PDB file of C-alpha atoms in Angstrom:
ATOM      1  CA  UNK A 201      86.149 322.733  63.360  1.00 84.00           C
ATOM      2  CA  UNK A 202      89.844 320.833  65.569  1.00 89.00           C
ATOM      3  CA  UNK A 203      87.475 318.792  67.313  1.00 91.00           C
ATOM      4  CA  UNK A 204      85.692 316.925  64.453  1.00 90.00           C
ATOM      5  CA  UNK A 205      89.125 316.728  62.791  1.00 91.00           C
ATOM      6  CA  UNK A 206      90.095 315.165  65.821  1.00 91.00           C
ATOM      7  CA  UNK A 207      87.713 313.031  66.040  1.00 87.00           C
ATOM      8  CA  UNK A 208      87.825 311.933  62.588  1.00 86.00           C
ATOM      9  CA  UNK A 209      91.558 311.507  63.173  1.00 89.00           C
ATOM     10  CA  UNK A 210      92.259 314.277  60.067  1.00 90.00           C
ATOM     11  CA  UNK A 211      93.473 316.832  60.399  1.00 94.00           C
ATOM     12  CA  UNK A 212      91.200 320.452  60.171  1.00 93.00           C
ATOM     13  CA  UNK A 213      92.696 321.518  56.584  1.00 95.00           C
ATOM     14  CA  UNK A 214      91.464 317.869  55.764  1.00 93.00           C
ATOM     15  CA  UNK A 215      87.960 318.977  57.114  1.00 92.00           C
ATOM     16  CA  UNK A 216      87.581 322.230  55.504  1.00 92.00           C
ATOM     17  CA  UNK A 217      88.805 320.947  51.900  1.00 94.00           C
ATOM     18  CA  UNK A 218      86.206 318.568  52.467  1.00 91.00           C
ATOM     19  CA  UNK A 219      83.390 320.523  52.591  1.00 91.00           C
ATOM     20  CA  UNK A 220      84.076 322.794  50.466  1.00 91.00           C
ATOM     21  CA  UNK A 221      84.369 320.319  48.033  1.00 91.00           C
ATOM     22  CA  UNK A 222      80.699 319.259  49.163  1.00 89.00           C
ATOM     23  CA  UNK A 223      82.238 316.410  50.350  1.00 88.00           C
ATOM     24  CA  UNK A 224      81.152 316.798  54.098  1.00 89.00           C
ATOM     25  CA  UNK A 225      77.994 318.135  55.307  1.00 90.00           C
ATOM     26  CA  UNK A 226      78.280 321.525  57.611  1.00 92.00           C
ATOM     27  CA  UNK A 227      76.718 324.192  58.795  1.00 92.00           C
ATOM     28  CA  UNK A 228      77.153 327.936  57.679  1.00 92.00           C
ATOM     29  CA  UNK A 229      76.222 330.212  60.322  1.00 92.00           C
ATOM     30  CA  UNK A 230      77.645 333.657  60.136  1.00 94.00           C
ATOM     31  CA  UNK A 231      80.682 332.767  58.660  1.00 92.00           C
ATOM     32  CA  UNK A 232      81.093 330.177  60.594  1.00 92.00           C
ATOM     33  CA  UNK A 233      81.586 326.740  59.307  1.00 92.00           C
ATOM     34  CA  UNK A 234      79.565 324.296  62.204  1.00 92.00           C
ATOM     35  CA  UNK A 235      79.250 320.327  62.374  1.00 91.00           C
ATOM     36  CA  UNK A 236      76.248 319.139  63.846  1.00 90.00           C
ATOM     37  CA  UNK A 237      77.115 316.297  65.725  1.00 90.00           C
ATOM     38  CA  UNK A 238      73.641 314.627  65.009  1.00 90.00           C
ATOM     39  CA  UNK A 239      75.342 314.607  61.338  1.00 87.00           C
ATOM     40  CA  UNK A 240      78.111 312.571  62.343  1.00 88.00           C
ATOM     41  CA  UNK A 241      76.440 310.399  64.731  1.00 90.00           C
ATOM     42  CA  UNK A 242      73.863 309.439  61.230  1.00 88.00           C
ATOM     43  CA  UNK A 243      77.043 308.600  59.321  1.00 86.00           C
ATOM     44  CA  UNK A 244      78.720 306.949  61.517  1.00 87.00           C
ATOM     45  CA  UNK A 245      74.919 304.766  62.992  1.00 91.00           C
ATOM     46  CA  UNK A 246      74.859 303.637  59.528  1.00 88.00           C
ATOM     47  CA  UNK A 247      78.157 302.523  59.112  1.00 88.00           C
ATOM     48  CA  UNK A 248      78.074 300.181  62.258  1.00 92.00           C
ATOM     49  CA  UNK A 249      74.158 298.962  60.962  1.00 93.00           C
ATOM     50  CA  UNK A 250      75.319 298.317  57.317  1.00 90.00           C
ATOM     51  CA  UNK A 251      78.505 297.512  58.185  1.00 91.00           C
ATOM     52  CA  UNK A 252      80.459 299.434  55.829  1.00 87.00           C
ATOM     53  CA  UNK A 253      82.203 301.895  54.360  1.00 87.00           C
ATOM     54  CA  UNK A 254      79.956 305.501  54.477  1.00 83.00           C
ATOM     55  CA  UNK A 255      80.603 307.892  51.443  1.00 83.00           C
ATOM     56  CA  UNK A 256      79.581 311.722  53.877  1.00 81.00           C
ATOM     57  CA  UNK A 257      79.154 313.076  50.264  1.00 80.00           C
ATOM     58  CA  UNK A 258      76.255 311.816  50.513  1.00 77.00           C
ATOM     59  CA  UNK A 259      74.901 313.664  53.712  1.00 75.00           C
ATOM     60  CA  UNK A 260      75.503 316.874  52.033  1.00 78.00           C
ATOM     61  CA  UNK A 261      72.524 318.986  50.583  1.00 70.00           C
ATOM     62  CA  UNK A 262      72.225 320.094  47.089  1.00 67.00           C
ATOM     63  CA  UNK A 263      73.061 323.603  47.345  1.00 62.00           C
ATOM     64  CA  UNK A 264      70.435 325.939  44.682  1.00 53.00           C
ATOM     65  CA  UNK A 265      72.041 329.443  44.639  1.00 56.00           C
ATOM     66  CA  UNK A 266      72.594 331.856  47.280  1.00 53.00           C
ATOM     67  CA  UNK A 267      69.614 333.442  48.450  1.00 52.00           C
ATOM     68  CA  UNK A 268      69.335 337.424  48.281  1.00 47.00           C
TER      69      UNK A 268
END
């Protein structure tokens, strides 16, 4: 998460909080949060293409409950 935070100019805790609040996309694998590079690239590409600020929460999937 430190790499994502540094890339975005944020603290790691801010990134964790945004993920927990459903404001930033991440994948949980075996308890570890991963931010896919493709998600960051897609968000940045959209911001550049539209020349605007992109709300990352639009990239977070809707939770449908837990499996199991």
